[in-house]
């Protein structure tokens, strides 16, 4: 089946088997390896991307379901060579260790801030509770998202994203 | 309030990083944040094929026949390999890290659910998986040993009938300590407390599962293996020994690793199969297991059934401790630990207390479960040891009606007793235990917590306060005593300073998220004064790094960190000779300040390390015996382990109606000696604390009576999320190791080792008004509720 999606702003069309999972489409067909997978049961969130700006676990979503939609992956966070505040936050606050859960965590964290620019600690914990990290014990991930909330992109840049 | 203080300020580099120890952002972060990490599954070589493993649905069954014809006929399938194929190559069995054998692919029978039976190689991962469905295996199910306690029954089926003359499921008996002295101490004691304490089977479950890409170049005969390994050099040697491949033609590359926690120390059949697959097809072959395969077949952890007894005077002076262990090793003894220590370092169970007598014996058995046992940040079974002593000390406190903090303070080793030889033979290097405990109690507000608890109890609310004081032994280890499969546990380090004064340091250890690219640059920076951003850390590639045993058991900083400091000092000494030649003075006339040799009494005359680097490569005439260039090499053989320790306090609230536990606070005060990068150290501790909460409350691999694995997916194997973890409160004390070049003790596993007891002690403290003195992990709502009802059940097996 043919699938046309806009990935990080670029339209791509590919032939895929109907059963192809979005995570495999992104990784193996589009060769974008920033999106990871960590389970077979939709539990870990390592595969989180946005489909039309909503976080989705791409291991539980078929590539064909994304036809005509726009997909944003971790590779799409950086704008004009400038890291997104969420990326800077993870760096500033040591929000990552092995880095495997990190793309998923950042996609969820950024989406949370887009809806709720000033979340409380409890709201952040709730927001990332569908994503598992085995390395950090979450404290610094929460701090990283708080950092990003406190250092939003400049108005001009946020208008561009909006 | 926190007791964490930043290390004294050191000079900053032009990039704003400390030239030495201190907080700095990690050098490795940028690639991960951009989605540009390079994990094994990210590798995509031209012509690469994909492998998938067919696994046994039975825990114990005879294989009558395997029909692969339909699978082979599927378009896109390149080959199907069975145990028979491997037997022809002499590769059906491989050695484990404990001198046992393990089937690469089953030939005679399967011995645990999830065991490898056949391997398909196909053009895509989907086709490979499709082909698995087409393989027809005819099994005859056999009776199953699902409970270690029944493994030695006279009528138990013999699991390892592949071993000649084997008539039972016994693996070994092992003991430590002085049995007679311990029995005498027990006989003379006022108080004896005994408890059956289970450390159930859990799994490290790193977010990235295990996998490999093998490429045997048909022309050069060189094997390149990209693989999820914590020990690339040890793996290279084992592949050479197992497969008879020439070691100089094997390159093991451990790229970015998505967490290890001990899960990536052993060699798994899948790795071997990817190699065989590449040999058979002449193409690179990738094998990546899925999550269920990871949980069901790779190295589990713990599974120790312990009976612990503690003896004391009536006023709470501990006199002796003894522990009987029944160790469930699964179907193959695949534990990864130093050869002379079949039960790992379990005999450090005497803990942090001063008493003269201790004894343990460990009986190990085969069961129809996956192999493994030493994994999950356990410091070679110190997790089990720390848990059992901290749990039994709390049981003693309950018996004596004494505050558990007071009981610990009364028995902790005193600073002047170090170096201290334990009743089971360990030599603790340094410690000021009471100070650490007092810091933790102060941070927690211990007295106020006890008051709050009393008030709440009066109102029918159940809060609990749990303490754990642990001593770890890490940095294995002295070559004379410690080897794995005959490979001594010393580690090499190479340092090259290039002409422009920028450096490369090559390590034998391999990071799985611990931040080596930053920490090791900081160690070299500390010794040489070269900014950390000018030092590239090279690791994880056996062709480009010196030999060493790898990263596990918290050994990177204690062993390779020492090697990095010493190799830098060697370069510094050489730099002195070169500087003396350049300054036309005697080396003895020079003095060192960070980054520079200068003439004593005339500080304006000197050469920076960068100038010396250029001198070393330039036309400067060097004194006799001084070779050009500025580099050095060392192999570090640790004289002893290092002994980090800490005091953890956990506060929980328990709902007696549902058994639900809420971890309200967790205070962790660690003493791991000087901290090279405090931010990284704190991150290591946070992660380990989450492990502890997970094991104490939710993580479990249980089995039913057919040997079905009941923790085979993340639906069943529950991991802590942001909701179960509190906002960790960290503190520190600093007691350097006297024998480590920079005094650092290692910290990677401290929190995993120390925290489960604090959580369990807190829960038991909360529900002690119901007459509960012990309940086994995991303390799920159901298990807590049953304990409150006075009707606990075995947590590790589900029987109908
Ligand atoms: S891979 Fe685990 S939720 Fe998608
Ligand atoms: S950083 Fe390793 S899993 Fe989150």
Short mmCIF file of C-alpha atoms in Angstrom, two decimals, chain A residues 1-158:
data_model
loop_
_atom_site.label_atom_id
_atom_site.label_comp_id
_atom_site.label_asym_id
_atom_site.label_seq_id
_atom_site.Cartn_x
_atom_site.Cartn_y
_atom_site.Cartn_z
CA UNK A 1 0.00 0.00 0.00
CA UNK A 2 1.09 3.53 -0.66
CA UNK A 3 1.48 5.86 2.26
CA UNK A 4 2.09 9.59 2.05
CA UNK A 5 3.04 11.35 5.24
CA UNK A 6 4.68 14.61 6.14
CA UNK A 7 7.59 13.81 8.39
CA UNK A 8 9.16 16.73 10.21
CA UNK A 9 7.81 19.03 7.52
CA UNK A 10 8.86 16.93 4.53
CA UNK A 11 6.39 14.94 2.49
CA UNK A 12 7.37 11.34 1.76
CA UNK A 13 5.60 8.58 -0.10
CA UNK A 14 6.46 4.91 0.30
CA UNK A 15 5.06 1.52 -0.51
CA UNK A 16 4.52 -0.48 2.67
CA UNK A 17 2.98 -3.74 3.72
CA UNK A 18 -0.34 -2.89 5.40
CA UNK A 19 0.84 -4.49 8.65
CA UNK A 20 3.92 -2.28 8.95
CA UNK A 21 4.05 -0.57 12.32
CA UNK A 22 4.68 3.14 12.26
CA UNK A 23 7.79 2.67 14.42
CA UNK A 24 9.27 0.27 11.85
CA UNK A 25 8.24 2.55 9.00
CA UNK A 26 10.07 5.46 10.61
CA UNK A 27 13.14 3.45 11.54
CA UNK A 28 13.54 0.95 8.72
CA UNK A 29 11.90 2.67 5.73
CA UNK A 30 12.71 6.29 6.46
CA UNK A 31 15.97 5.36 8.22
CA UNK A 32 15.34 7.83 11.02
CA UNK A 33 16.77 6.03 14.04
CA UNK A 34 16.01 8.57 16.76
CA UNK A 35 12.67 6.93 17.52
CA UNK A 36 13.24 3.79 19.59
CA UNK A 37 11.21 0.78 20.67
CA UNK A 38 11.37 -0.98 24.02
CA UNK A 39 8.43 -3.35 24.31
CA UNK A 40 5.76 -5.22 22.39
CA UNK A 41 2.86 -4.09 24.53
CA UNK A 42 2.54 -0.29 24.34
CA UNK A 43 3.90 0.07 27.85
CA UNK A 44 7.22 1.85 27.56
CA UNK A 45 6.76 4.91 25.35
CA UNK A 46 10.25 4.72 23.83
CA UNK A 47 8.52 4.90 20.43
CA UNK A 48 6.52 8.07 21.08
CA UNK A 49 6.16 10.44 18.11
CA UNK A 50 3.51 13.01 17.28
CA UNK A 51 0.83 12.31 14.74
CA UNK A 52 -0.75 15.66 13.91
CA UNK A 53 0.84 17.11 17.06
CA UNK A 54 -0.59 14.47 19.40
CA UNK A 55 1.82 12.05 21.09
CA UNK A 56 1.25 8.53 19.83
CA UNK A 57 3.01 5.27 20.65
CA UNK A 58 4.21 4.41 17.18
CA UNK A 59 4.55 0.71 18.00
CA UNK A 60 0.78 0.50 18.32
CA UNK A 61 -0.05 2.42 15.20
CA UNK A 62 0.13 1.25 11.62
CA UNK A 63 2.02 3.25 9.06
CA UNK A 64 -1.08 3.22 6.85
CA UNK A 65 -3.09 4.90 9.61
CA UNK A 66 -0.75 7.85 9.29
CA UNK A 67 -1.53 8.32 5.61
CA UNK A 68 -2.19 12.00 4.91
CA UNK A 69 -1.08 13.01 8.39
CA UNK A 70 1.91 14.84 9.69
CA UNK A 71 4.46 13.10 11.89
CA UNK A 72 7.00 14.73 14.12
CA UNK A 73 9.91 12.76 15.53
CA UNK A 74 12.79 13.67 17.80
CA UNK A 75 14.78 14.70 14.72
CA UNK A 76 12.16 17.41 14.16
CA UNK A 77 12.60 19.12 17.53
CA UNK A 78 15.65 21.11 16.55
CA UNK A 79 14.83 24.28 14.57
CA UNK A 80 17.40 26.06 12.40
CA UNK A 81 20.30 24.43 14.17
CA UNK A 82 18.93 25.50 17.55
CA UNK A 83 17.97 22.84 20.08
CA UNK A 84 14.41 23.03 21.38
CA UNK A 85 14.15 24.11 25.04
CA UNK A 86 13.10 20.57 25.92
CA UNK A 87 16.38 19.27 24.48
CA UNK A 88 18.33 21.94 26.33
CA UNK A 89 16.44 21.13 29.51
CA UNK A 90 17.44 17.47 29.33
CA UNK A 91 21.06 18.52 28.85
CA UNK A 92 21.01 21.14 31.62
CA UNK A 93 19.33 18.90 34.18
CA UNK A 94 20.97 15.56 33.32
CA UNK A 95 17.62 14.21 32.20
CA UNK A 96 19.17 11.32 30.31
CA UNK A 97 21.67 8.57 30.91
CA UNK A 98 21.63 5.82 28.29
CA UNK A 99 19.46 8.02 26.09
CA UNK A 100 17.17 5.22 24.98
CA UNK A 101 13.93 6.53 26.50
CA UNK A 102 14.94 10.13 25.87
CA UNK A 103 13.37 10.80 22.46
CA UNK A 104 10.02 9.49 23.69
CA UNK A 105 10.30 11.44 26.94
CA UNK A 106 11.10 14.65 25.09
CA UNK A 107 8.21 14.20 22.66
CA UNK A 108 5.82 13.71 25.56
CA UNK A 109 7.35 16.55 27.56
CA UNK A 110 7.23 19.01 24.68
CA UNK A 111 3.61 18.09 23.91
CA UNK A 112 2.72 18.60 27.56
CA UNK A 113 4.27 22.08 27.59
CA UNK A 114 2.49 23.02 24.38
CA UNK A 115 -0.82 22.37 26.12
CA UNK A 116 0.15 23.49 29.59
CA UNK A 117 3.13 25.87 29.57
CA UNK A 118 3.47 25.93 33.36
CA UNK A 119 2.76 22.45 34.66
CA UNK A 120 3.16 21.55 38.32
CA UNK A 121 5.49 18.72 39.33
CA UNK A 122 2.46 16.46 39.75
CA UNK A 123 1.21 17.34 36.27
CA UNK A 124 4.60 16.57 34.77
CA UNK A 125 4.77 13.22 36.57
CA UNK A 126 1.31 12.38 35.35
CA UNK A 127 2.22 13.54 31.85
CA UNK A 128 5.23 11.23 31.53
CA UNK A 129 3.69 8.29 33.37
CA UNK A 130 3.18 6.35 30.14
CA UNK A 131 6.90 6.40 29.45
CA UNK A 132 9.41 4.22 31.26
CA UNK A 133 12.98 5.15 32.06
CA UNK A 134 15.25 2.55 33.66
CA UNK A 135 18.18 4.87 34.28
CA UNK A 136 17.18 8.20 35.80
CA UNK A 137 14.57 7.51 38.47
CA UNK A 138 12.58 10.32 36.77
CA UNK A 139 13.62 13.14 39.10
CA UNK A 140 15.91 14.78 36.56
CA UNK A 141 13.42 14.21 33.75
CA UNK A 142 10.85 16.15 35.74
CA UNK A 143 13.46 18.86 36.36
CA UNK A 144 14.35 18.94 32.63
CA UNK A 145 10.74 19.58 31.66
CA UNK A 146 10.48 22.23 34.37
CA UNK A 147 13.63 23.84 32.97
CA UNK A 148 12.10 23.90 29.51
CA UNK A 149 8.95 25.49 30.94
CA UNK A 150 11.06 28.19 32.50
CA UNK A 151 13.06 28.79 29.31
CA UNK A 152 10.48 28.85 26.53
CA UNK A 153 11.42 29.64 22.95
CA UNK A 154 11.37 33.32 21.98
CA UNK A 155 7.95 34.70 20.97
CA UNK A 156 8.90 34.80 17.34
CA UNK A 157 9.92 31.17 17.32
CA UNK A 158 6.81 30.08 19.20
#
